[in-house]
Tab-separated table of C-alpha atoms in Angstrom:
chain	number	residue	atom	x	y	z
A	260	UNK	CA	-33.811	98.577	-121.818
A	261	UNK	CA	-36.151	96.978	-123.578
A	262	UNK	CA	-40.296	97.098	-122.375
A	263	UNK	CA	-40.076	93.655	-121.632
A	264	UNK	CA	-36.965	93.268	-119.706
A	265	UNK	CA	-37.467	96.684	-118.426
A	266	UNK	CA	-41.130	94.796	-116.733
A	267	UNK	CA	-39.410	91.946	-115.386
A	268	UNK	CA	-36.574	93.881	-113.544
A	269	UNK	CA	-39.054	96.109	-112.037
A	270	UNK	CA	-41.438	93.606	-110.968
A	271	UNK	CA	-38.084	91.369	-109.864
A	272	UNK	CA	-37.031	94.146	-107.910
A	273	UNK	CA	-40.147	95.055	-106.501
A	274	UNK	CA	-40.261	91.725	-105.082
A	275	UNK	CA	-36.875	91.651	-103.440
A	276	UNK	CA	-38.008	94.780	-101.704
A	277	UNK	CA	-41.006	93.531	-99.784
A	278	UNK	CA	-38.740	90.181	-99.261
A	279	UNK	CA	-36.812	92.894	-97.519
A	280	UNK	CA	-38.607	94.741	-95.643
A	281	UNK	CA	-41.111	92.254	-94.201
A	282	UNK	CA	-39.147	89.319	-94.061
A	283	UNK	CA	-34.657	90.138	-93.637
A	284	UNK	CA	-35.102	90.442	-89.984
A	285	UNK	CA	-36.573	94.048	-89.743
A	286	UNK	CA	-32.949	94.869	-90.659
A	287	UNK	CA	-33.970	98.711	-90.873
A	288	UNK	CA	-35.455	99.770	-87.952
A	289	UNK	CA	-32.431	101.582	-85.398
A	290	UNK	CA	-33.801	100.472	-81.861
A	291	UNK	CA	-31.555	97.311	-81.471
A	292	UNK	CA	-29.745	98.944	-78.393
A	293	UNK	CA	-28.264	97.129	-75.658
A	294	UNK	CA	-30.076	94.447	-73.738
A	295	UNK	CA	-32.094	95.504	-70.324
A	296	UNK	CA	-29.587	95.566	-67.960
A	297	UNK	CA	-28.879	95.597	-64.107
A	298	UNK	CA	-25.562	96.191	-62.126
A	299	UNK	CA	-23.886	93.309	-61.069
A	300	UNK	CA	-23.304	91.843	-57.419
A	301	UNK	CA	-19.388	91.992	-58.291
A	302	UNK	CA	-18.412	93.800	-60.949
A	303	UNK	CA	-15.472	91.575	-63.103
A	304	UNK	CA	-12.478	92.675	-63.746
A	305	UNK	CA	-11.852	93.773	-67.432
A	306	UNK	CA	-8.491	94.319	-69.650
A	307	UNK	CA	-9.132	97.076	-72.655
A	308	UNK	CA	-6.317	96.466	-75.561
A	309	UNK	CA	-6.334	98.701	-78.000
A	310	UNK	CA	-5.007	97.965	-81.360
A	311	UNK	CA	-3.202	101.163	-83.046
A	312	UNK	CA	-0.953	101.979	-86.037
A	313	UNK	CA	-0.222	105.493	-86.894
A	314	UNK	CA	-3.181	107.039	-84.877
A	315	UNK	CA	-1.156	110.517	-83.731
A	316	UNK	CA	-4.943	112.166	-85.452
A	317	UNK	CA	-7.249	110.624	-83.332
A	318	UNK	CA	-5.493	109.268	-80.264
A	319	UNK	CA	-6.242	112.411	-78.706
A	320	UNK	CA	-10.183	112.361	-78.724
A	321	UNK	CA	-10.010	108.336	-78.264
A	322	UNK	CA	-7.548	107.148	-75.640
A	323	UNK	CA	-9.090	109.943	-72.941
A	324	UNK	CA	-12.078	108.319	-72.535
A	325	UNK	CA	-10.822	104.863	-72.060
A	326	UNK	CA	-8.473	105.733	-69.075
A	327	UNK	CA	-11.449	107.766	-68.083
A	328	UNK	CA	-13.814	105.127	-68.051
A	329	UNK	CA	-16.079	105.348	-64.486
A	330	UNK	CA	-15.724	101.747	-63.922
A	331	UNK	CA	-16.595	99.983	-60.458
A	332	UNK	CA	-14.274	97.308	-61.079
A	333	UNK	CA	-10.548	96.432	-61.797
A	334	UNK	CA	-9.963	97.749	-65.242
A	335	UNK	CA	-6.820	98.697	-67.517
A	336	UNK	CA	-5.818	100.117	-70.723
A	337	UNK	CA	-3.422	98.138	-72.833
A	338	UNK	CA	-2.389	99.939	-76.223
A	339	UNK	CA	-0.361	97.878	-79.043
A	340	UNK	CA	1.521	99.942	-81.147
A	341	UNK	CA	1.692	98.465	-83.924
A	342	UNK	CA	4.691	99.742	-85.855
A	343	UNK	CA	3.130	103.339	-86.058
A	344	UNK	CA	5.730	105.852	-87.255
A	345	UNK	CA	3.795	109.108	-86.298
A	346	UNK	CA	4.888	108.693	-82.593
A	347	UNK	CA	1.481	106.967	-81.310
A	348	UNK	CA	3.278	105.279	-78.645
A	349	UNK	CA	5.301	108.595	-77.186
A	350	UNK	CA	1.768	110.598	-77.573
A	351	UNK	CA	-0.400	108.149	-75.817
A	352	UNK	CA	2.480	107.782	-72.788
A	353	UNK	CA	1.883	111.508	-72.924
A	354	UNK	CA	-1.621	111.586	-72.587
A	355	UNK	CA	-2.035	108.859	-69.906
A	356	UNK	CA	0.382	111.477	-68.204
A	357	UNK	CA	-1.659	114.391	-68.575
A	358	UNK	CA	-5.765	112.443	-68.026
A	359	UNK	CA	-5.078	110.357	-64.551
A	360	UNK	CA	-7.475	107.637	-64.599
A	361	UNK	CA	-7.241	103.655	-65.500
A	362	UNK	CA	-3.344	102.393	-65.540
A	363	UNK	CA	-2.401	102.645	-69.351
A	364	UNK	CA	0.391	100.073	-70.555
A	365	UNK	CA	1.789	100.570	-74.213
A	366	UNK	CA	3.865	97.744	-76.061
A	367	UNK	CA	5.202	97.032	-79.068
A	368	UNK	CA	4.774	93.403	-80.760
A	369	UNK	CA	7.056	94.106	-83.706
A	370	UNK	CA	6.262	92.770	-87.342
A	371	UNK	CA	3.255	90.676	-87.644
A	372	UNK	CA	4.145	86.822	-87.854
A	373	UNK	CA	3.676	84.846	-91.650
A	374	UNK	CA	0.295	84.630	-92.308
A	375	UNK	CA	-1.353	87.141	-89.730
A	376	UNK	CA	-2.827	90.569	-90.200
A	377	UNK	CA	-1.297	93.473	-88.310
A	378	UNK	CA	-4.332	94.077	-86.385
A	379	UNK	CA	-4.750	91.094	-85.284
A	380	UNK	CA	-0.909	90.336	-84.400
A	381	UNK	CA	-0.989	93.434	-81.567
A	382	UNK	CA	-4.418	91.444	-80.458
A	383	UNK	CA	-3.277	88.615	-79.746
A	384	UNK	CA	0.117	90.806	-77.823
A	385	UNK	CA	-2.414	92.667	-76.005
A	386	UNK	CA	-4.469	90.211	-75.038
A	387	UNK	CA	-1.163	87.705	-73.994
A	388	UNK	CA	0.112	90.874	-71.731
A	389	UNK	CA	-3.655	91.239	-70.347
A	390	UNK	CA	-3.818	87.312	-69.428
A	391	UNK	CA	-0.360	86.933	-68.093
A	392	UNK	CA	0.836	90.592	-66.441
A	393	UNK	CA	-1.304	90.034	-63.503
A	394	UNK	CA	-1.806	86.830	-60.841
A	395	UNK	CA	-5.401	86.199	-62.518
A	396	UNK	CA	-6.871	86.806	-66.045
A	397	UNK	CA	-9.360	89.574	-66.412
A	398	UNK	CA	-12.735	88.213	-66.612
A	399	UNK	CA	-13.467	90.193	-69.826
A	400	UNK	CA	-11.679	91.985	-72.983
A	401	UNK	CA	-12.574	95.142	-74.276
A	402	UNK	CA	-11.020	95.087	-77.614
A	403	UNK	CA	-11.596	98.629	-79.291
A	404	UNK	CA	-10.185	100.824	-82.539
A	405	UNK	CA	-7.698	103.724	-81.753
A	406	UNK	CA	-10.311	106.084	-83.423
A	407	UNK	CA	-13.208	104.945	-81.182
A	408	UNK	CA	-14.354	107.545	-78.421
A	409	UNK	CA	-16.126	106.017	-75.003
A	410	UNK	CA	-18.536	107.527	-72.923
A	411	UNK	CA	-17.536	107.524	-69.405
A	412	UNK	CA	-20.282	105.058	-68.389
A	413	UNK	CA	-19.536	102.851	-71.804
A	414	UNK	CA	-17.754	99.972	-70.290
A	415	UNK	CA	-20.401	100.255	-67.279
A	416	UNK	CA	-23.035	99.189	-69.475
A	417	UNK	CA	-21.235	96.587	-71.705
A	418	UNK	CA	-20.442	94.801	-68.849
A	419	UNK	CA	-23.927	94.971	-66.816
A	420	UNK	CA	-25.561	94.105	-70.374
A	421	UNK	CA	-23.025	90.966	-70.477
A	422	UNK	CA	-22.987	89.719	-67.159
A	423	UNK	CA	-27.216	90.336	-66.957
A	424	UNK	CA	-27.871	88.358	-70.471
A	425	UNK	CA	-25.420	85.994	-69.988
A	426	UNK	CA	-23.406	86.680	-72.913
A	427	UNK	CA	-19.852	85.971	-74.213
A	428	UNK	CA	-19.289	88.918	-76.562
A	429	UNK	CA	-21.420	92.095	-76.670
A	430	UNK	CA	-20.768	94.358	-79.392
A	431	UNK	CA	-21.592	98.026	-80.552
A	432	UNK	CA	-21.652	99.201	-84.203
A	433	UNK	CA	-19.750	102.727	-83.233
A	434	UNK	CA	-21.630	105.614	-84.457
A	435	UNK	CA	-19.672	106.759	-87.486
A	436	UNK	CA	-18.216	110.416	-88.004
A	437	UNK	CA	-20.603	112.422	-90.618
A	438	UNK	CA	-19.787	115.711	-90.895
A	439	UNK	CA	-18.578	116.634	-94.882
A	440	UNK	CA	-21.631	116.082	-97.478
A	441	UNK	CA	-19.703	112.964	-98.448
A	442	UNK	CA	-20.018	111.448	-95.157
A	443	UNK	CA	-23.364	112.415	-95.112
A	444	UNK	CA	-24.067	110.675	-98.597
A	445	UNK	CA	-21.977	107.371	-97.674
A	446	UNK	CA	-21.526	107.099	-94.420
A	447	UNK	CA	-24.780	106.192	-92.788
A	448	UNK	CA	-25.824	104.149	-96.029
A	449	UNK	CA	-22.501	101.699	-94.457
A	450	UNK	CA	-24.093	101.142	-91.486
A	451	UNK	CA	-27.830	100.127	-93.537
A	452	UNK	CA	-25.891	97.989	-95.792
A	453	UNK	CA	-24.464	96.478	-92.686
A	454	UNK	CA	-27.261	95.760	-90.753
A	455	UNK	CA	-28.854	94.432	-93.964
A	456	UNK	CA	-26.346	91.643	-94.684
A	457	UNK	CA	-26.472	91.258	-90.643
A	458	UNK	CA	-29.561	92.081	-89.893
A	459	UNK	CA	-29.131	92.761	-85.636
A	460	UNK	CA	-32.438	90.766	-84.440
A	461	UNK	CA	-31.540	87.640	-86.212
A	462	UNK	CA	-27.921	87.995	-84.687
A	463	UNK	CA	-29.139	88.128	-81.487
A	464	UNK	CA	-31.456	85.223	-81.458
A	465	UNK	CA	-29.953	82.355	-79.382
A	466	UNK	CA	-30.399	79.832	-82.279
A	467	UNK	CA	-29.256	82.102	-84.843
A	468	UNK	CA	-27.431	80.388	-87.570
A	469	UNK	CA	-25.076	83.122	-88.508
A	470	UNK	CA	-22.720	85.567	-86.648
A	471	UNK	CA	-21.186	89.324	-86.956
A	472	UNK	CA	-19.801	92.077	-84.631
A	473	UNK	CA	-18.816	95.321	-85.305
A	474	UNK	CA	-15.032	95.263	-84.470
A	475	UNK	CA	-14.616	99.322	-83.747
A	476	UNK	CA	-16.315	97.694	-79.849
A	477	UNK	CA	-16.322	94.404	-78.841
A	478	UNK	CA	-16.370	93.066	-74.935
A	479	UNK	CA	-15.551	89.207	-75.290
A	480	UNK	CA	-15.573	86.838	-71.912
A	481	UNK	CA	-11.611	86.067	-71.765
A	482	UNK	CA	-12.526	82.322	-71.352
A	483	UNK	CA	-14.627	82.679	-74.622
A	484	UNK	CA	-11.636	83.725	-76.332
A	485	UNK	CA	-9.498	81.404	-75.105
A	486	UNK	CA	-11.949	78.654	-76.016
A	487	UNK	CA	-12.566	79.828	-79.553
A	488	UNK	CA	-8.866	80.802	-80.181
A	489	UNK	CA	-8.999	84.368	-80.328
A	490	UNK	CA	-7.232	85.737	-82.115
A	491	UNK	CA	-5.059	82.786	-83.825
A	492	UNK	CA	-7.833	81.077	-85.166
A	493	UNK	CA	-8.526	83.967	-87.283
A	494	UNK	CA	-5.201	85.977	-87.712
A	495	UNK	CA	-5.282	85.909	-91.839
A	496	UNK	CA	-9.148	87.552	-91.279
A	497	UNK	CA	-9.410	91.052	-92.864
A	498	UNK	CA	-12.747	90.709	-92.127
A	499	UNK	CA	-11.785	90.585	-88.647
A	500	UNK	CA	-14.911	91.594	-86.874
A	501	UNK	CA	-16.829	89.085	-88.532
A	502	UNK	CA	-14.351	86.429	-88.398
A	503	UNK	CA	-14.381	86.559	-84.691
A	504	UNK	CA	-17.838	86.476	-83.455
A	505	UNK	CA	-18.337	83.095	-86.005
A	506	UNK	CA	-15.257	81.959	-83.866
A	507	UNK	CA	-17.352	82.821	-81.082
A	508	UNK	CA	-20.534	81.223	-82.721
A	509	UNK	CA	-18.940	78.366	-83.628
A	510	UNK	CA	-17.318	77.431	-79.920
A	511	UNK	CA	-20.722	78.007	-78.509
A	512	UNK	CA	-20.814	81.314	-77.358
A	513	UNK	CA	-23.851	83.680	-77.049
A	514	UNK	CA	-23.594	87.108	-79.142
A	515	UNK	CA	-25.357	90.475	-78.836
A	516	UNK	CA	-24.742	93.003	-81.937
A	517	UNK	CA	-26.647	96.170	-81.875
A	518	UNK	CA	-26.394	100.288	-82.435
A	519	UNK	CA	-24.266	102.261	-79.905
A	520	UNK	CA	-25.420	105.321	-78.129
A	521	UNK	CA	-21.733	105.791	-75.801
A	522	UNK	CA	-19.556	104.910	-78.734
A	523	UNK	CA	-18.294	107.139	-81.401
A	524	UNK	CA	-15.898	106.895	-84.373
A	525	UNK	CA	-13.665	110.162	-84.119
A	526	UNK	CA	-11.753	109.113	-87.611
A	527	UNK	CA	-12.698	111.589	-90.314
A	528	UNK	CA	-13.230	110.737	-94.003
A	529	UNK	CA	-13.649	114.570	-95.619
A	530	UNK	CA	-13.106	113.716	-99.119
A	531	UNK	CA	-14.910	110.719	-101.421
A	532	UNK	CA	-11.196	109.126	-101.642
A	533	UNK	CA	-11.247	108.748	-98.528
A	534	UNK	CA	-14.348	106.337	-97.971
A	535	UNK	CA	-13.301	105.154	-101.149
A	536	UNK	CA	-10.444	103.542	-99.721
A	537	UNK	CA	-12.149	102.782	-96.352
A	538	UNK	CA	-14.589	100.716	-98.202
A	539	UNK	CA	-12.516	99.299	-101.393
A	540	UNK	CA	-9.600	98.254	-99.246
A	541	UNK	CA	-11.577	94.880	-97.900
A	542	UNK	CA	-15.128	94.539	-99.955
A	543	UNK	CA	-13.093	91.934	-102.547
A	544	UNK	CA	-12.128	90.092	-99.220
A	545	UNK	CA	-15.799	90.296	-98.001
A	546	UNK	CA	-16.644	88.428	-101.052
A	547	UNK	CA	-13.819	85.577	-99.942
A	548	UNK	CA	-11.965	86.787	-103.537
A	549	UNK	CA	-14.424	85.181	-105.809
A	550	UNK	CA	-15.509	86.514	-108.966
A	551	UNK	CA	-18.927	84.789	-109.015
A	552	UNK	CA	-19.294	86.168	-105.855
A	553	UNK	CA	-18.283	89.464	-106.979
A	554	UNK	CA	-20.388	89.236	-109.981
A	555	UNK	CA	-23.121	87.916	-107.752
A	556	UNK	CA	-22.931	91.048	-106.039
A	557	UNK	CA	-22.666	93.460	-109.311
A	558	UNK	CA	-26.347	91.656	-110.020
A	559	UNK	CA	-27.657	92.263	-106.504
A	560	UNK	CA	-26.731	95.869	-106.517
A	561	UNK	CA	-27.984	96.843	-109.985
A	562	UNK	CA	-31.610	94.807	-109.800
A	563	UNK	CA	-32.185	95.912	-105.853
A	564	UNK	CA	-31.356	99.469	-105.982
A	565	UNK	CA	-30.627	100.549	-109.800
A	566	UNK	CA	-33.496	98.901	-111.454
A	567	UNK	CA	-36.124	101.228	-109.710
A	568	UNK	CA	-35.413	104.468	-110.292
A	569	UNK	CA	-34.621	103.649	-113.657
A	570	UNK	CA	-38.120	101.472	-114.057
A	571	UNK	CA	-39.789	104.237	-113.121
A	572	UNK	CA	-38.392	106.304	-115.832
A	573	UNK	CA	-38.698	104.042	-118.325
A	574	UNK	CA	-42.005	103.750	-117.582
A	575	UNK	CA	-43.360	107.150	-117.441
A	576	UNK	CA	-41.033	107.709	-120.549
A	577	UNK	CA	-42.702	104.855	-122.527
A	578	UNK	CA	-46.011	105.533	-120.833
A	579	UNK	CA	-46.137	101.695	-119.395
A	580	UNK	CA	-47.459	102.884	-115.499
A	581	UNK	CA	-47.490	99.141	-114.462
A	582	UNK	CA	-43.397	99.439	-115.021
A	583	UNK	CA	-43.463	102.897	-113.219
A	584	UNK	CA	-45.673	101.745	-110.383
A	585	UNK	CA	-43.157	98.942	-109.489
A	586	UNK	CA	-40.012	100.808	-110.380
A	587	UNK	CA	-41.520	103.829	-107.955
A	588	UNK	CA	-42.702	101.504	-105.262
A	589	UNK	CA	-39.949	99.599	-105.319
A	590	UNK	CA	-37.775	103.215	-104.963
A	591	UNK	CA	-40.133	104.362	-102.070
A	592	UNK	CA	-39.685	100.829	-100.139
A	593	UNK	CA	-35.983	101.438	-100.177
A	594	UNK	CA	-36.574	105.350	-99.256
A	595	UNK	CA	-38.983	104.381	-96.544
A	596	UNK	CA	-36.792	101.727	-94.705
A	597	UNK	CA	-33.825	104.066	-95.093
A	598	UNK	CA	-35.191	107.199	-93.063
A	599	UNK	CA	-34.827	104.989	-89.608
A	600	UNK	CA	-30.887	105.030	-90.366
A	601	UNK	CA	-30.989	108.576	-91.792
A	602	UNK	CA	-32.684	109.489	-87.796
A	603	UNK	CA	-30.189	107.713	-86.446
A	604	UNK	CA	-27.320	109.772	-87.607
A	605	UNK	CA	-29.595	113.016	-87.429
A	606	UNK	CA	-29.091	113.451	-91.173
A	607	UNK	CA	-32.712	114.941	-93.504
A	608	UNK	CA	-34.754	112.507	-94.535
A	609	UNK	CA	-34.251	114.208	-98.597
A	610	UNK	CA	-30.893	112.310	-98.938
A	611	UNK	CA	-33.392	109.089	-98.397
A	612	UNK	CA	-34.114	109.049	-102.388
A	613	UNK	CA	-30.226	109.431	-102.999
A	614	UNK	CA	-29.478	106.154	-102.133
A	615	UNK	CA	-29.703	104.446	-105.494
A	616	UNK	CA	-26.725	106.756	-106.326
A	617	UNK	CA	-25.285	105.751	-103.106
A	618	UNK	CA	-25.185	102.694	-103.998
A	619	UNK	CA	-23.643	103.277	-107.455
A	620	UNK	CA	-20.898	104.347	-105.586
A	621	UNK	CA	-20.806	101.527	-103.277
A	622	UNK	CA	-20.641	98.933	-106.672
A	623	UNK	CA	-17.998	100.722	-107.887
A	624	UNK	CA	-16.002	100.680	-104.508
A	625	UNK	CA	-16.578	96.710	-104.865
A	626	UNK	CA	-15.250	96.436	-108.532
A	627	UNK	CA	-12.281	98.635	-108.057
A	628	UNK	CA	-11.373	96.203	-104.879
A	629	UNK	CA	-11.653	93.328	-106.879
A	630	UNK	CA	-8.759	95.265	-109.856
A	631	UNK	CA	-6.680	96.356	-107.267
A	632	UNK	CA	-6.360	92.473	-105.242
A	633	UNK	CA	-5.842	91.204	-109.416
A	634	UNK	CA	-3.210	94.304	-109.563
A	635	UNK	CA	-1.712	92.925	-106.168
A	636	UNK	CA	-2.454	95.843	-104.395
A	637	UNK	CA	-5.590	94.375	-102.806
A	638	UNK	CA	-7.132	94.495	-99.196
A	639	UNK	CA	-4.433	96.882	-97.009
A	640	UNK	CA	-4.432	99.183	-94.713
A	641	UNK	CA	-1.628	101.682	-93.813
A	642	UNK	CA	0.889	100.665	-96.176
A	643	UNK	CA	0.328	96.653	-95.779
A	644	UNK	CA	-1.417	94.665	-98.154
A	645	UNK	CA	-2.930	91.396	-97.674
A	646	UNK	CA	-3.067	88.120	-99.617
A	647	UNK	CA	-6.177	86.053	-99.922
A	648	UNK	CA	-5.651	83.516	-96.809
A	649	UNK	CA	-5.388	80.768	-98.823
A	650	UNK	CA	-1.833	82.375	-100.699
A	651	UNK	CA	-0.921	83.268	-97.541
C-alpha cells in the first residue's frame, strides 16, 4: 500500500479501536453473568422443548441433564424430532428410560410448513404440546439445542434470575466446545465477535434500542411468547435467536443476555470444515442477503482487524513509526480486549495476537456464504437449505 493510504488506514483503524473499546458497550469484558437472584415464594411451572434433528452424537451428554434438572417446581422435557434419520427419537426414549428424572415426551411434527425453518416448525410443535397437554400452560419455556448440556441447578437459576428481575426472556450464550487447535483459534473469537455486534450491557438496559439472545438457552415467559407470536412471527428466521428476542423487544418484553457458567455446548467441530460450515451456513443471512451489506462487512473486517498488523509492517518496513505506532496500537487494543474472552474459555493469552488471522478466516467464511446462497446452496443446515424470506 501506498505511504499515504497506508497512514490513513492505520490512523482510521486506530480510531475505530478506541471507538471500541471505550465506547461499544464494554462489549469485551466476560462478567455479564446472570442477574442477582433470590428463590421464589412459588416456584412456576416450566415446559423445556427441545428442538433436534439427527442428534444420535450428542443426545447422550445433552438430554441427561435436562430430565435431571433439580427443579422445585413442575417441570417437563418435550423433545421434537425433527425428521432425524439417525434414530434420535428411539435413543432419547431410551435414555429417559435409563436417567429417571423429569417426564420426557418425544413427538414428531413432520415436514416443516411453506415458508418456515425446520427449527422453528418443531418449536412451535413443542411449544403447542407444552400449552395444550396439560389443564394450564406452563408459566415459562425453556427452549434449548439438542447439543446443549445443563447443570443440575441450570433451570434453578434461570428461573429465580427471571422471576427476581422481572424479565420475559433470560438467555445464556452456552459455553462453546474448544478442544482441537481449531476450536481454540475460532471458537472463542465467535463468541467476541458476538458480544461485539451485541454488546451484553447495552442488551440488558431497559431502554435498549436493540435486541439478541443466544438461541443454544433461552427461558421465555409463555405469555411473552404468545404475545409476540413465538414462533410464527418469525418461522422464515435463520437467524432465529436474534429474530426472537426483537419479537420479544418489539411486544414489550424485558431481555437479559449474558455468559453462561451451567451451560455447555457438547457439539464438536475437530476440523476447520467444520466451523467453516457452522459459520458460512447463515453469515449471508446475517447480512439480510445484501451485497452492500456484505461488502460493508468485507470493509469493516479488513480496516478493523487487517489494517494493523499490516500498518505496523509497513511502517517499520518503510521506517514511517507514526504508521507503525498506530498500526501496533491499534493491534494491541484488539489483543488487549481479547484476553477477557481468551480467560473465559481458559485458552493462553499468546493466541490473543492471532486474531487478525482469525478474522481472515472469519471474512472468508462470510464471502463463501454469500457464493454458495448465489449458487443456491445458501443458509442450511442438515441437508435443508433456506431461501431468503422474501423468495420464500
Amino acid at each position: 500500500m501506498g505511504l499515504l493510504t497506508a497512514a490513513c488506514a492505520a490512523y482510521a483503524s486506530l480510531a475505530a479501536w478506541l471507538w471500541l473499546t471505550l465506547a461499544q458497550g464494554m462489549f469485551w469484558r466476560t462478567d455479564v453473568r446472570l442477574p442477582p437472584r433470590t428463590a421464589p415464594t412459588h416456584w412456576p411451572s416450566v415446559a423445556i422443548v427441545v428442538p433436534a434433528r439427527d442428534e444420535a452424537e450428542v443426545l447422550p451428554r445433552s438430554l441427561p441433564s435436562l430430565i435431571a434438572q433439580d427443579y422445585p417446581g413442575e417441570a417437563e422435557v418435550i423433545l421434537v424430532d425433527d425428521g432425524s434419520t439417525d434414530g434420535t427419537g428411539d435413543l432419547a426414549r431410551r435414555l429417559a428410560r435409563e436417567n429417571p428424572g423429569l417426564p420426557l415426551t418425544v413427538a414428531a411434527p413432520g415436514d416443516p410448513a411453506a415458508g418456515w425453518t425446520g427449527k422453528l416448525w418443531a418449536l412451535r410443535h413443542g411449544i403447542r404440546i407444552a400449552r395444550t397437554a396439560h389443564a394450564t400452560e406452563p408459566d415459562f419455556l425453556l427452549l434449548t439445542d439438542a447439543d446443549i448440556a445443563h447443570e443440575p441447578d441450570s433451570l434453578r437459576e434461570l428461573v429465580a434470575a427471571a422471576t427476581s428481575a422481572d424479565l420475559d426472556l433470560v438467555s445464556q450464550m452456552a459455553r462453546l466446545r474448544v478442544v482441537g487447535p481449531w476450536e481454540r483459534l475460532v471458537v472463542p473469537a465467535f463468541v467476541y465477535f458476538f458480544a461485539q455486534l451485541y454488546p451484553f450491557r447495552r442488551i440488558n438496559r431497559p431502554s435498549a434500542r436493540t435486541a439478541a439472545a443466544a438461541g443454544g438457552c433461552v427461558l421465555l415467559r409463555t405469555t411473552t411468547a404468545v404475545r409476540a407470536g413465538i414462533p410464527d412471527s418469525i418461522r422464515q428466521a435463520v437467524i432465529d435467536d436474534v429474530s426472537l428476542a426483537r419479537a420479544v423487544h418489539r411486544s414489550g418484553g424485558r431481555i437479559w443476555l449474558g455468559l453462561a457458567e451451567r451451560v455447555d455446548s457438547v457439539r464438536p467441530y475437530p476440523a476447520l470444515a467444520d466451523l467453516w460450515r457452522m459459520v458460512s451456513r447463515s453469515a449471508y443471512a446475517q447480512l439480510r442477503h445484501q451485497p452492500l451489506l456484505l461488502a460493508g462487512t468485507v470493509a469493516g473486517l479488513v480496516l478493523v482487524y487487517l489494517v494493523p498488523p499490516a500498518a505496523l509492517l509497513t511502517g517499520l518496513a518503510a521506517g514511517r513509526p507514526a504508521i507503525a505506532w498506530a498500526g501496533g496500537l491499534a493491534w494491541l487494543l484488539m489483543a488487549g480486549t481479547y484476553l477477557p474472552m481468551l480467560r473465559y474459555y481458559r485458552q493462553p493469552a499468546a493466541l490473543a495476537p492471532l486474531l487478525p488471522f482469525t478474522a481472515l478466516l472469519y471474512l472468508l467464511m462470510t464471502v463463501d456464504s454469500a457464493v454458495q446462497h448465489y449458487r443456491g446452496r445458501g443458509a442450511s443446515w442438515k441437508g435443508r437449505t433456506y431461501a431468503r424470506p422474501s423468495d420464500a
